[in-house]
Coordinates of C-alpha atoms in Angstrom, one line a residue:
M1 CA 117.3 73.9 129.1
A2 CA 113.6 74.8 127.7
V3 CA 112.6 73.2 124.6
V4 CA 110.2 75.1 122.0
C5 CA 108.2 72.8 120.4
P6 CA 105.9 73.8 117.4
T7 CA 102.2 72.6 117.4
V8 CA 100.2 71.0 114.7
T9 CA 96.4 70.9 115.2
A10 CA 94.5 70.2 111.8
D11 CA 90.9 68.8 110.7
E12 CA 91.6 67.7 107.5
P13 CA 94.9 65.8 105.7
H14 CA 95.6 69.0 103.2
E15 CA 95.6 71.7 106.3
Y16 CA 97.9 69.0 108.5
R17 CA 100.5 68.7 105.5
I18 CA 100.7 72.6 105.4
Q19 CA 101.3 73.6 108.9
M20 CA 103.8 70.7 108.9
E21 CA 106.0 71.8 106.0
R22 CA 105.6 75.1 107.6
I23 CA 107.7 74.1 110.5
A24 CA 109.5 71.0 109.1
P25 CA 112.5 72.8 108.1
F26 CA 113.2 74.1 111.7
A27 CA 111.8 72.1 114.3
H28 CA 113.1 69.5 115.9
R29 CA 110.5 68.1 118.5
I30 CA 107.0 68.6 117.4
H31 CA 103.5 68.5 119.3
I32 CA 100.6 67.1 117.2
D33 CA 97.2 67.7 118.1
L34 CA 94.2 65.1 117.9
A35 CA 91.2 65.4 119.0
D36 CA 87.6 62.6 118.6
G37 CA 84.9 65.3 118.9
V38 CA 83.6 63.8 122.3
F39 CA 86.5 65.0 124.5
T40 CA 86.6 67.9 122.9
P41 CA 83.9 70.5 120.8
N42 CA 85.7 69.6 117.4
R43 CA 87.1 66.6 115.6
L44 CA 91.1 66.9 114.4
I45 CA 92.7 64.3 111.9
D46 CA 93.0 61.0 112.8
V47 CA 95.7 59.2 114.4
M48 CA 96.5 57.1 111.4
Q49 CA 97.0 60.1 109.2
V50 CA 99.2 61.9 110.9
W51 CA 102.9 61.5 109.6
W52 CA 106.0 63.6 110.4
P53 CA 109.6 63.8 108.8
I54 CA 112.7 61.7 109.6
G55 CA 114.4 62.8 112.6
V56 CA 112.0 64.9 114.1
K57 CA 110.5 63.5 117.6
A58 CA 106.8 63.6 117.6
D59 CA 104.9 63.7 120.8
M60 CA 101.0 63.0 119.9
H61 CA 98.2 65.1 122.4
L62 CA 95.5 62.9 122.4
M63 CA 92.2 64.5 123.6
Y64 CA 90.1 62.1 123.3
E65 CA 87.4 60.6 125.5
S66 CA 88.9 57.0 125.5
V67 CA 92.6 56.0 124.4
K68 CA 92.7 52.8 124.9
P69 CA 91.0 51.6 121.6
F70 CA 93.5 53.4 119.9
L71 CA 97.2 51.8 121.4
A72 CA 97.1 49.1 118.1
Q73 CA 97.1 52.5 115.6
L74 CA 99.7 54.2 118.3
K75 CA 102.0 51.2 118.0
D76 CA 102.2 51.2 114.1
Q77 CA 103.1 55.2 114.6
R78 CA 105.9 54.7 117.3
P79 CA 105.9 58.5 118.3
H80 CA 108.5 59.8 120.9
M81 CA 105.1 60.2 123.2
V82 CA 102.1 60.1 123.8
I83 CA 99.9 62.5 126.1
V84 CA 96.6 61.8 127.4
H85 CA 94.3 63.6 129.6
A86 CA 94.1 63.0 133.2
E87 CA 90.4 63.4 132.6
S88 CA 90.0 61.2 130.1
V89 CA 88.5 57.1 131.3
G90 CA 90.2 54.1 132.0
N91 CA 93.6 54.1 134.3
F92 CA 97.2 55.3 133.3
Y93 CA 98.9 52.1 133.9
D94 CA 96.6 50.5 131.3
I95 CA 98.0 53.2 129.1
A96 CA 101.6 53.3 130.3
K97 CA 102.4 49.9 130.0
P98 CA 101.7 48.8 126.7
L99 CA 103.6 52.1 125.2
H100 CA 106.4 52.1 127.1
D101 CA 107.0 48.2 126.7
L102 CA 107.1 49.4 122.8
G103 CA 109.6 52.1 123.9
I104 CA 107.1 55.1 123.8
K105 CA 107.0 57.7 126.6
M106 CA 103.6 58.5 128.4
G107 CA 102.7 62.1 129.3
V108 CA 99.5 63.1 131.0
A109 CA 97.9 66.3 130.4
L110 CA 95.9 68.2 133.2
L111 CA 93.0 70.8 132.5
Q112 CA 92.8 73.9 134.2
H113 CA 90.1 72.7 136.7
T114 CA 92.2 69.3 137.4
P115 CA 94.2 69.1 140.5
V116 CA 97.5 67.8 140.3
S117 CA 96.8 65.0 143.1
K118 CA 94.7 63.4 140.2
I119 CA 97.6 61.8 139.0
K120 CA 99.7 61.0 141.7
P121 CA 98.8 57.8 142.8
A122 CA 100.1 56.6 139.1
I123 CA 103.4 59.1 139.3
K124 CA 106.2 56.5 138.8
D125 CA 104.3 55.4 135.5
I126 CA 104.0 58.7 134.2
D127 CA 106.9 60.8 132.1
H128 CA 106.1 64.1 131.6
V129 CA 103.0 66.1 132.6
L130 CA 101.6 69.1 130.5
I131 CA 99.8 71.8 131.8
F132 CA 97.0 72.8 130.2
S133 CA 96.0 76.4 129.4
G134 CA 94.3 76.5 126.2
D135 CA 91.3 76.1 123.8
L136 CA 90.7 72.5 123.6
G137 CA 91.2 71.2 119.9
H138 CA 92.4 74.8 119.2
F139 CA 95.2 77.0 118.9
G140 CA 95.1 80.1 121.1
G141 CA 93.8 79.9 124.9
T142 CA 95.6 82.3 127.3
A143 CA 98.3 81.6 129.5
N144 CA 97.1 81.8 132.9
L145 CA 100.6 82.0 135.0
E146 CA 98.9 81.2 138.1
L147 CA 98.8 77.5 136.8
L148 CA 102.3 77.3 137.5
E149 CA 101.9 76.7 140.7
K150 CA 100.9 73.5 139.2
V151 CA 104.3 72.8 138.2
K152 CA 106.1 73.4 141.7
E153 CA 103.6 70.5 143.1
V154 CA 104.4 68.7 140.1
R155 CA 108.0 68.7 140.9
K156 CA 107.3 67.7 144.6
L157 CA 105.7 64.1 143.3
K158 CA 108.9 63.5 140.9
E159 CA 111.4 65.7 140.9
D160 CA 112.5 65.1 137.8
I161 CA 109.9 64.8 135.5
E162 CA 109.3 66.5 132.4
I163 CA 106.8 69.3 132.5
G164 CA 105.1 71.2 129.0
W165 CA 102.9 73.5 128.7
D166 CA 100.2 73.9 126.3
G167 CA 98.5 77.5 125.5
G168 CA 98.9 81.0 125.1
I169 CA 102.7 80.8 124.5
N170 CA 104.3 84.0 123.4
A171 CA 107.4 86.2 123.6
D172 CA 105.7 87.9 126.3
N173 CA 105.9 85.3 128.6
V174 CA 107.7 82.6 127.6
K175 CA 110.2 83.8 130.2
D176 CA 108.0 83.3 132.8
L177 CA 107.5 80.0 132.0
V178 CA 110.7 78.7 131.5
K179 CA 111.5 80.5 135.1
G180 CA 108.7 78.5 136.5
G181 CA 110.1 75.5 135.5
V182 CA 108.3 74.5 132.5
D183 CA 110.4 72.0 130.3
V184 CA 108.6 71.9 127.1
L185 CA 106.8 75.1 125.5
N186 CA 104.1 73.8 123.0
T187 CA 103.5 76.9 120.8
G188 CA 100.9 76.9 118.1
G189 CA 99.5 80.3 117.0
A190 CA 102.7 82.3 117.6
I191 CA 104.5 80.4 115.6
Q192 CA 102.1 78.5 112.8
R193 CA 99.7 82.2 112.5
A194 CA 103.5 84.3 112.2
K195 CA 104.6 85.6 109.2
V196 CA 108.1 84.0 108.9
P197 CA 107.4 80.9 111.4
E198 CA 111.1 80.1 111.7
A199 CA 111.6 83.2 113.2
A200 CA 109.0 83.5 115.5
F201 CA 110.6 79.8 116.7
N202 CA 113.8 81.0 117.1
K203 CA 112.9 84.1 119.1
L204 CA 111.2 81.9 121.4
S205 CA 113.7 79.7 121.8
N206 CA 116.6 82.4 122.3
L207 CA 114.0 84.1 125.3
A208 CA 113.6 80.6 126.6
G209 CA 117.5 80.5 126.6
M210 CA 117.7 83.8 128.1
A211 CA 115.7 82.7 131.1
H212 CA 118.0 80.1 131.9
G213 CA 120.6 82.4 132.4

């Protein structure tokens, strides 16, 4: 069953708290965006300023040029998963091993121009692949459904891998994304900017469930 995962994208602690408190009453799993201002055009909240409610699974999406220097801080945070970018420097094994030793899953995000072949050599160490169709460091973006071809390619590499989507998810395309094989629907603006965030979350979750029917 596909999961709708509300996203938090904030550049300072006060805004982070507002966004987190907006989704905390109903979210079971959340997606936290972090950006270094090098890999991305803007900088978001620091790793050590991140927090989430007890009982909620937190996926930390690191839009960083280099992740390795932050591994010690991630050990203190203990998220459910850390998602790094295929386009960042370093190799996947050096990131995956210390995370896996702590029981933290590792995901890899692919920007629109990055081919699936980039992750093929390391696929056995990867728990999750994020198809990225958004705007780095910001809510919004457009869900380019042509990228669903990447979902098929990833499944051929590792059939049981979890696949996420980031960018432009809304009530008009959520069914297509689920039918296209997406497991985790990371949704920012469609929930955070809704008049009633919980109602938006429930609508997307119901549509995702219907796509399975």
